[in-house]
Short mmCIF file of C-alpha atoms and ligand atoms in Angstrom, two decimals:
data_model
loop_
_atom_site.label_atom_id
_atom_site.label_comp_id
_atom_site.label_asym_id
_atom_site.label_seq_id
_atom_site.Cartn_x
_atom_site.Cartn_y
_atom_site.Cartn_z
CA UNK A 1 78.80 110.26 106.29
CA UNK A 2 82.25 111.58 105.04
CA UNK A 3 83.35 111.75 109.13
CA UNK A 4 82.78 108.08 108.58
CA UNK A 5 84.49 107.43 105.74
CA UNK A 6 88.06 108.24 106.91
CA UNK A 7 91.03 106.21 105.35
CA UNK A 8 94.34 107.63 107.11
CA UNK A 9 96.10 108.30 103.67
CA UNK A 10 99.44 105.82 104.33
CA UNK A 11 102.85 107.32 103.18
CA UNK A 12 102.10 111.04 103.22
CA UNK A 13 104.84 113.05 103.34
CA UNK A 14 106.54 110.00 100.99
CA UNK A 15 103.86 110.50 98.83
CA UNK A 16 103.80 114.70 98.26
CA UNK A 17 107.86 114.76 98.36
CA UNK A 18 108.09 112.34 95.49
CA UNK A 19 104.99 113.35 93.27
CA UNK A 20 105.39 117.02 93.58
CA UNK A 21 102.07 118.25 93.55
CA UNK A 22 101.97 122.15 92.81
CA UNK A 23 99.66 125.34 91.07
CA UNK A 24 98.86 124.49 87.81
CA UNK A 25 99.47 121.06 87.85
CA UNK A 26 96.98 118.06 86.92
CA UNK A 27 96.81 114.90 89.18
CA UNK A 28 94.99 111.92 88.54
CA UNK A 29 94.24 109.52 91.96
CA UNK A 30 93.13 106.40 89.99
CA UNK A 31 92.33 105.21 94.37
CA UNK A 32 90.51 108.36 95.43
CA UNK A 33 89.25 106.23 98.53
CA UNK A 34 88.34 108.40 101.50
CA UNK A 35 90.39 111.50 99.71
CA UNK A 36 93.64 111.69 101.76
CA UNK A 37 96.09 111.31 99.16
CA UNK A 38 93.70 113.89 97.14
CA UNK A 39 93.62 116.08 99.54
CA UNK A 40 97.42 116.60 100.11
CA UNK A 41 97.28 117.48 96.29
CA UNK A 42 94.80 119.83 96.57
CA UNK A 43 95.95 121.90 99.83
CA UNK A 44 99.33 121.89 97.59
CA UNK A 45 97.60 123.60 94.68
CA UNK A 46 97.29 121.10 92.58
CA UNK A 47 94.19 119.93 90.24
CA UNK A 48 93.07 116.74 91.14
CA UNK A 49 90.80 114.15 89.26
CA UNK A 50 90.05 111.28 91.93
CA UNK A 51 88.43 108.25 90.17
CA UNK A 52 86.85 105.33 92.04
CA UNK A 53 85.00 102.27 91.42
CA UNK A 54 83.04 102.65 95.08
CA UNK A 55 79.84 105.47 94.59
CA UNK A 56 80.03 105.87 98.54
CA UNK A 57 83.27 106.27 98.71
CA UNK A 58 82.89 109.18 95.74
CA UNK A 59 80.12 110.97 97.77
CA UNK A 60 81.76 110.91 100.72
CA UNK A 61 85.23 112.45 99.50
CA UNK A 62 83.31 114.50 96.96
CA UNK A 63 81.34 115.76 100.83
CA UNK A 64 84.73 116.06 102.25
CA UNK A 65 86.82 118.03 99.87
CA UNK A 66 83.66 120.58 98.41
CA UNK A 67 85.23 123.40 99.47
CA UNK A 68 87.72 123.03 96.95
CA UNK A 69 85.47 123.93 94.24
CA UNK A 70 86.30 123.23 90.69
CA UNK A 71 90.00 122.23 91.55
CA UNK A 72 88.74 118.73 92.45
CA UNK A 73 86.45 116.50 90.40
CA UNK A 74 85.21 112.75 91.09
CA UNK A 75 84.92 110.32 88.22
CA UNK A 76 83.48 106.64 89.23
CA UNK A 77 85.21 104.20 86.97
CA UNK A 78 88.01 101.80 87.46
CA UNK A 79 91.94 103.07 87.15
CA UNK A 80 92.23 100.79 84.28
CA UNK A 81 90.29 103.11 82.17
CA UNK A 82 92.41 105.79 83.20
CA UNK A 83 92.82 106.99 79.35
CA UNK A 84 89.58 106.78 78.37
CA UNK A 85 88.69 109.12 81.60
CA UNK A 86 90.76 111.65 80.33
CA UNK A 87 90.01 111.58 76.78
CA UNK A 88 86.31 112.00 78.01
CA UNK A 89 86.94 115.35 80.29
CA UNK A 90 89.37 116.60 76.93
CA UNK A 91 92.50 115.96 78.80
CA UNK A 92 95.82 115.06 76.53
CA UNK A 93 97.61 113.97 80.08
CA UNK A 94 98.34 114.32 83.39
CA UNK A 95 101.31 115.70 85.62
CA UNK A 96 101.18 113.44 88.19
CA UNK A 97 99.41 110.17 88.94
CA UNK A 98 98.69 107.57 91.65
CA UNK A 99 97.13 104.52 92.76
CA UNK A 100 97.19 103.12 96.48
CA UNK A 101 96.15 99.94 95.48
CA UNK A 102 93.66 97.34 97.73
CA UNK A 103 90.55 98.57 99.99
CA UNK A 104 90.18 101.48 102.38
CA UNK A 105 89.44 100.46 106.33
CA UNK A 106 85.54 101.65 105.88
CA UNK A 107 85.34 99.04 103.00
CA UNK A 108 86.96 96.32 104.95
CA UNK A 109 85.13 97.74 107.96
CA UNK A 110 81.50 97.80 106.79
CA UNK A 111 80.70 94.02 107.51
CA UNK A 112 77.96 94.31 104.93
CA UNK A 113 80.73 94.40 101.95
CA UNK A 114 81.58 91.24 102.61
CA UNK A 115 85.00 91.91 103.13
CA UNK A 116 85.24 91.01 106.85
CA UNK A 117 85.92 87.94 108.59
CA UNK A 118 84.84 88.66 111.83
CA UNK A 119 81.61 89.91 111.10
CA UNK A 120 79.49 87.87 109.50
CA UNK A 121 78.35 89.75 105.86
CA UNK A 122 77.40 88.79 102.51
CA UNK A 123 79.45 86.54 100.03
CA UNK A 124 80.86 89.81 98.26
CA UNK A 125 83.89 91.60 98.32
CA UNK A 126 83.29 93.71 95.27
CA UNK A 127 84.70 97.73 95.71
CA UNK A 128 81.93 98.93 93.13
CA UNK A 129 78.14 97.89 92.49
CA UNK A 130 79.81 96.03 89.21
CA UNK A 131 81.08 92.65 88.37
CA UNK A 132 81.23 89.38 90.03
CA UNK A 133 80.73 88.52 93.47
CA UNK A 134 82.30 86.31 95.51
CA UNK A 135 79.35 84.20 96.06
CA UNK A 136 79.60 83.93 91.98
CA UNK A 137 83.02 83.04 92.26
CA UNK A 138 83.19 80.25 94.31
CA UNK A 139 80.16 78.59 92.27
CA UNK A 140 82.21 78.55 88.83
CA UNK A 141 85.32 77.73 89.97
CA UNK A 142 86.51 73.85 90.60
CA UNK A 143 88.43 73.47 93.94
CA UNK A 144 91.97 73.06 91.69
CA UNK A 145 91.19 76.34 90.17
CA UNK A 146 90.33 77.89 93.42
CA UNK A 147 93.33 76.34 95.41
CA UNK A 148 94.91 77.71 92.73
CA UNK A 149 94.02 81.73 93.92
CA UNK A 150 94.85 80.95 97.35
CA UNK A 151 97.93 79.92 96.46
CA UNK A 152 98.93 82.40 94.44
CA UNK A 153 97.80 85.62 95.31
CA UNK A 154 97.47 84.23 99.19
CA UNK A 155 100.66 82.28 99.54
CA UNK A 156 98.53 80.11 101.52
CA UNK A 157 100.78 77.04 102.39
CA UNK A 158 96.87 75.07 103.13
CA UNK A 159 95.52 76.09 99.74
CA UNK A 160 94.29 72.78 98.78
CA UNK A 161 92.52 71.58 101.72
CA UNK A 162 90.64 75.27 102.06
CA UNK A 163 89.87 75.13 98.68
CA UNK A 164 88.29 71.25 99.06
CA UNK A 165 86.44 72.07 102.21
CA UNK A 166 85.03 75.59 100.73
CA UNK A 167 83.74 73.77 97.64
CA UNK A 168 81.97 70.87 99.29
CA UNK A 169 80.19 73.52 101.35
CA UNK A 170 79.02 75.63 98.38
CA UNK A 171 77.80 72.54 96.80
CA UNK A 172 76.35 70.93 99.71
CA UNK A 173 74.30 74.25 99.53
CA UNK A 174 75.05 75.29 102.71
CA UNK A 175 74.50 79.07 103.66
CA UNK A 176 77.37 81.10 104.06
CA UNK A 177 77.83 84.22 104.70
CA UNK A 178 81.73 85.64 106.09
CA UNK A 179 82.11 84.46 108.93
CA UNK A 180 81.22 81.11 108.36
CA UNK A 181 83.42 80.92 105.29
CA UNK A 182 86.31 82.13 107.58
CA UNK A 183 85.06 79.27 110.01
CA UNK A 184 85.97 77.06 107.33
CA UNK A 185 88.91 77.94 106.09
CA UNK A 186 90.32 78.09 109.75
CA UNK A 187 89.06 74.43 110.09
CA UNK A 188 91.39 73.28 107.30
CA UNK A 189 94.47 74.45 108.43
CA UNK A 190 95.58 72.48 111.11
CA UNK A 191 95.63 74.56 114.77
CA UNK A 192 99.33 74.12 115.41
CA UNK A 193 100.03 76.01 112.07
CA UNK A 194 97.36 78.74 112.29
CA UNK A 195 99.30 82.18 111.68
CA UNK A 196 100.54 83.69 115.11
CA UNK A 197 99.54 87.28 114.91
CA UNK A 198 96.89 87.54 112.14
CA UNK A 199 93.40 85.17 111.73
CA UNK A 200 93.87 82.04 109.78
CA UNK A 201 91.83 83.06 107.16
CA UNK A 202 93.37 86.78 106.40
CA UNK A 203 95.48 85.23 103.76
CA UNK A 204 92.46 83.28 101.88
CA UNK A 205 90.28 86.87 102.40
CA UNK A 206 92.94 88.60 100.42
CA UNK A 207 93.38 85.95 97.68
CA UNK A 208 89.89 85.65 96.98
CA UNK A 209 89.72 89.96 96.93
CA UNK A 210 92.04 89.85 94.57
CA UNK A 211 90.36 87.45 92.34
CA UNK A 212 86.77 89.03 92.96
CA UNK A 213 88.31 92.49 91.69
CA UNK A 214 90.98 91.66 89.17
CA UNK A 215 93.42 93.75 91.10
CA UNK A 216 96.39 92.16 89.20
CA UNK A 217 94.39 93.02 85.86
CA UNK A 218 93.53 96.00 86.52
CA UNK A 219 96.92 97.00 87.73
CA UNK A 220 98.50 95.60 85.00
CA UNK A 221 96.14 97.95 82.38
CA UNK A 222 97.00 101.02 84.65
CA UNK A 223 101.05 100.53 84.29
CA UNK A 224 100.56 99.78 80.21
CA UNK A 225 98.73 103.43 80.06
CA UNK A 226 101.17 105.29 81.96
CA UNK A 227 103.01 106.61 78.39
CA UNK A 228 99.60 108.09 77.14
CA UNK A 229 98.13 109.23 80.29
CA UNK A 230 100.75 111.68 81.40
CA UNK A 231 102.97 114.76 80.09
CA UNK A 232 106.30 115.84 80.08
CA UNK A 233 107.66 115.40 83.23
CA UNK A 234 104.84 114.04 85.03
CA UNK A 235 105.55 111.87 87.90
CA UNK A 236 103.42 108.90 88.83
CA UNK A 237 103.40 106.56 91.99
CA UNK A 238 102.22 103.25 92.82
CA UNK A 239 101.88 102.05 96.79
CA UNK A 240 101.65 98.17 96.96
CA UNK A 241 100.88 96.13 99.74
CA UNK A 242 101.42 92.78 98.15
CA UNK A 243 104.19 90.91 96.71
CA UNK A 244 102.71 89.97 93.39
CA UNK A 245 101.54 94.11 93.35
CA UNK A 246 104.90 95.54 93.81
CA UNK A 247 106.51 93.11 91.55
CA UNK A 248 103.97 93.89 88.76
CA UNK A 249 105.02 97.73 89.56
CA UNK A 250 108.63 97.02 89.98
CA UNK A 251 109.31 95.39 86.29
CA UNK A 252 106.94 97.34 84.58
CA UNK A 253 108.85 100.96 85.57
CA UNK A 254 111.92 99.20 84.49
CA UNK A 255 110.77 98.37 81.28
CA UNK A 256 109.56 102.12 81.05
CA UNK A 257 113.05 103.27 82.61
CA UNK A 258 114.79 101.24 79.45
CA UNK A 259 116.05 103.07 76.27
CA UNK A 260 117.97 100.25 74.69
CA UNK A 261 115.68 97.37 73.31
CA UNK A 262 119.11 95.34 71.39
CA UNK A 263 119.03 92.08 72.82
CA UNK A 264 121.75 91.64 75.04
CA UNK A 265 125.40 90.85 73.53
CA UNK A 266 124.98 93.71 70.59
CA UNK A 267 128.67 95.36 70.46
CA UNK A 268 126.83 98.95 69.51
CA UNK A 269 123.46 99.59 70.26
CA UNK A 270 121.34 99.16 66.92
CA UNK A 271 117.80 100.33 67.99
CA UNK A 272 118.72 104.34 68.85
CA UNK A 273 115.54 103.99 71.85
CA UNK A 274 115.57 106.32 74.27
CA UNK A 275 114.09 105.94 77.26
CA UNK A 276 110.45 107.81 77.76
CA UNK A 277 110.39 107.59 81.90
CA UNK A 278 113.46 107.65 84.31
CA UNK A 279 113.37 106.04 88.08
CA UNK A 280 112.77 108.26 90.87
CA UNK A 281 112.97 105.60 93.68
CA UNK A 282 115.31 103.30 93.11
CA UNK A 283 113.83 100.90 95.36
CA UNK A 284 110.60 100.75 97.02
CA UNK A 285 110.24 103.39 99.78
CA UNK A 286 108.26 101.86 103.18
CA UNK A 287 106.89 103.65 105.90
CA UNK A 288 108.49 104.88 108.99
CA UNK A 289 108.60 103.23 112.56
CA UNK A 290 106.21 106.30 113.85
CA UNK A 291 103.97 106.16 110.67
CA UNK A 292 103.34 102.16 111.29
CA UNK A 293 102.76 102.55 115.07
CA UNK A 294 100.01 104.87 114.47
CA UNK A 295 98.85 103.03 111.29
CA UNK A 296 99.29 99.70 111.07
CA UNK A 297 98.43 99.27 107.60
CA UNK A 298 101.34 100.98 106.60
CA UNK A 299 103.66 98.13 107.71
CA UNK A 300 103.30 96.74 104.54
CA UNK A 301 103.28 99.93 102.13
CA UNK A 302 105.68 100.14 99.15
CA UNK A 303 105.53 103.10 97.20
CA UNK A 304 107.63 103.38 93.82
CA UNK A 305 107.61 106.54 91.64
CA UNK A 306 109.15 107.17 87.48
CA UNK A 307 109.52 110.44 85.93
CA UNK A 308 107.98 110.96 82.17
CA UNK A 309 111.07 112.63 80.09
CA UNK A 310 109.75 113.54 77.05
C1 SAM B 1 93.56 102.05 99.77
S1 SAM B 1 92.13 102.86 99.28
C2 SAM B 1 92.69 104.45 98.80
C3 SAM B 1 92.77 105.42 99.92
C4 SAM B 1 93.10 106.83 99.52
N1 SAM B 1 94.41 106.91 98.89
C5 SAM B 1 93.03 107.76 100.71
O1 SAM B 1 94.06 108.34 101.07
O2 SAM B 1 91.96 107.94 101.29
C6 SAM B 1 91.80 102.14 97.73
C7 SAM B 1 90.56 102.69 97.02
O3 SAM B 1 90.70 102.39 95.65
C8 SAM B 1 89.51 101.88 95.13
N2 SAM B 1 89.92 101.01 94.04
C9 SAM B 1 90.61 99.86 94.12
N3 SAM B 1 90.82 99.35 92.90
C10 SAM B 1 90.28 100.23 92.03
C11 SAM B 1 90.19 100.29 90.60
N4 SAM B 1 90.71 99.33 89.83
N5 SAM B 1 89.60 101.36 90.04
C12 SAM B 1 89.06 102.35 90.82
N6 SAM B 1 89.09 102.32 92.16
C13 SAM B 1 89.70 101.29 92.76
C14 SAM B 1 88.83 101.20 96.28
O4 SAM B 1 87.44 101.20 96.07
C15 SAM B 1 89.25 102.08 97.46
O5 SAM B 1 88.32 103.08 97.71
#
């Protein structure tokens, strides 16, 4: 199973140079996926707790990277309960942390996931056995709320008519599974404007994962924990492959790189903050030429990484 389970980790060497994994030292992969980015922390010494929400995805790293013993242990749970993972196993922090956000290639692979629109599978795009599916969220949202998602976290230019011609299907009570929901969608976007290199319904796909999942959410609880989740000089990265993603990132390690809070104007400063994180990338590192020929996921990688001061 764990041959089969293989996620080529993206940004590697980005990933180990900036991080710092070492003897001694505590990681926390809130994505521990298929166990590449795990495993670079472990072969450097490192201790590494690897939480994810997907129990096949746990056996088959926990398979994969036994013979590391008691330096690695698998938590299932989502990243956005990152502090209350640590509180459980005693743990006042971490000295490194990560998330490689979205869905390994066996999730998106595994047609029965739902996640693929090629291959006909179930209406479900959920990472873990939890939560809502997708077939649950297209029945209780309206067609404004869902050309709403599509618009957002798709930039689909066609939101609206996708969004009208998905919902008269599910009402209509017509069967769908993936592949005829990517049917559809491709039938409301007009041929002369389908996307040249990609399927015409990649961009609705990703919206509605997004919204299945909470990514934004759950990203969004992750960043807020960073100050009680790691030590002293702990380093943590994010690696975003989605606008809305790496902006989230972006402002929130700003906010954590800030020591003055005075509102802007103040002669002095009045408020004495100091900041509690400074930036290690100043802007978002992407993956090399070589790295995206041989993985073509990567093209869209951003990694960004802050230091904890104090
Ligand atoms: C891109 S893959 C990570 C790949 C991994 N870094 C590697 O090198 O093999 C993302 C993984 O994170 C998991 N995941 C996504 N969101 C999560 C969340 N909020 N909490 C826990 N796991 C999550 C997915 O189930 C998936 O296995």
């Amino acid at each position: 199973m764990s041959e089969d389970f293989r996620h080529e980790p993206v940004l590697a060497r980005e990933v180990v140079e900036l991080l710092r994994p070492g003897p001694g030292l505590v990681f926390l992969d809130g994505t521990l996926g298929g166990g590449g980015h795990t495993e670079l922390f472990l072969e450097a010494g490192a201790q590494v707790i690897g939480m994810d929400k997907d129990p096949r995805a746990l056996a088959a790293a926990s398979a994969r990277l036994a013979r590391y013993g008691e330096a690695f242990r698998a938590v299932r749970g989502d990243f956005r309960d990152a502090k209350g993972v640590l509180a459980a196993l005693k743990l006042d922090g971490v000295d490194g942390a990560l998330v490689d956000l979205g869905v390994s290639s066996p999730q998106l692979d595994d047609a029965s996931r739902g996640f693929s629109f090629r291959e006909g599978g179930p209406l479900d795009m959920r990472m873990g056995p939890e939560g809502q599916t997708l077939a649950d969220l297209l029945a209780r949202l309206d067609e404004r709320e869902l050309g709403r998602i599509l618009d957002e976290y798709g930039e689909e230019r066609f939101a609206r008519p996708i969004a009208r011609a998905i919902k008269r299907a599910v009402e209509a009570g017509e069967p769908l599974d993936t592949a005829r929901l990517a049917e559809l969608v491709a039938g409301a976007i007009p041929r002369k404007a389908w996307p040249p290199r990609i399927h015409p319904a990649t961009r609705t796909f990703q919206a509605l994962r997004i919204a299945v999942n909470d990514e934004l959410g759950a990203l969004a609880a992750w960043l807020d924990a960073l100050p009680a989740i790691t030590r002293p000089g702990a380093r943590a990265g994010a690696i975003s492959f989605h606008s809305l993603e790496d902006r989230a990132v972006k402002e929130r390690f700003r906010a954590l790189c800030q020591a003055c809070i005075c509102p802007p104007g103040m002669p002095v400063c009045g408020c004495g903050a100091a900041a509690t994180f400074k930036a290690v990338t100043r802007k978002a590192v992407t993956a090399s030429e070589q790295e995206v020929a041989r993985n073509p996921r990567a093209r869209s990688a951003r990694l960004r990484v802050v230091e904890r001061l104090r």
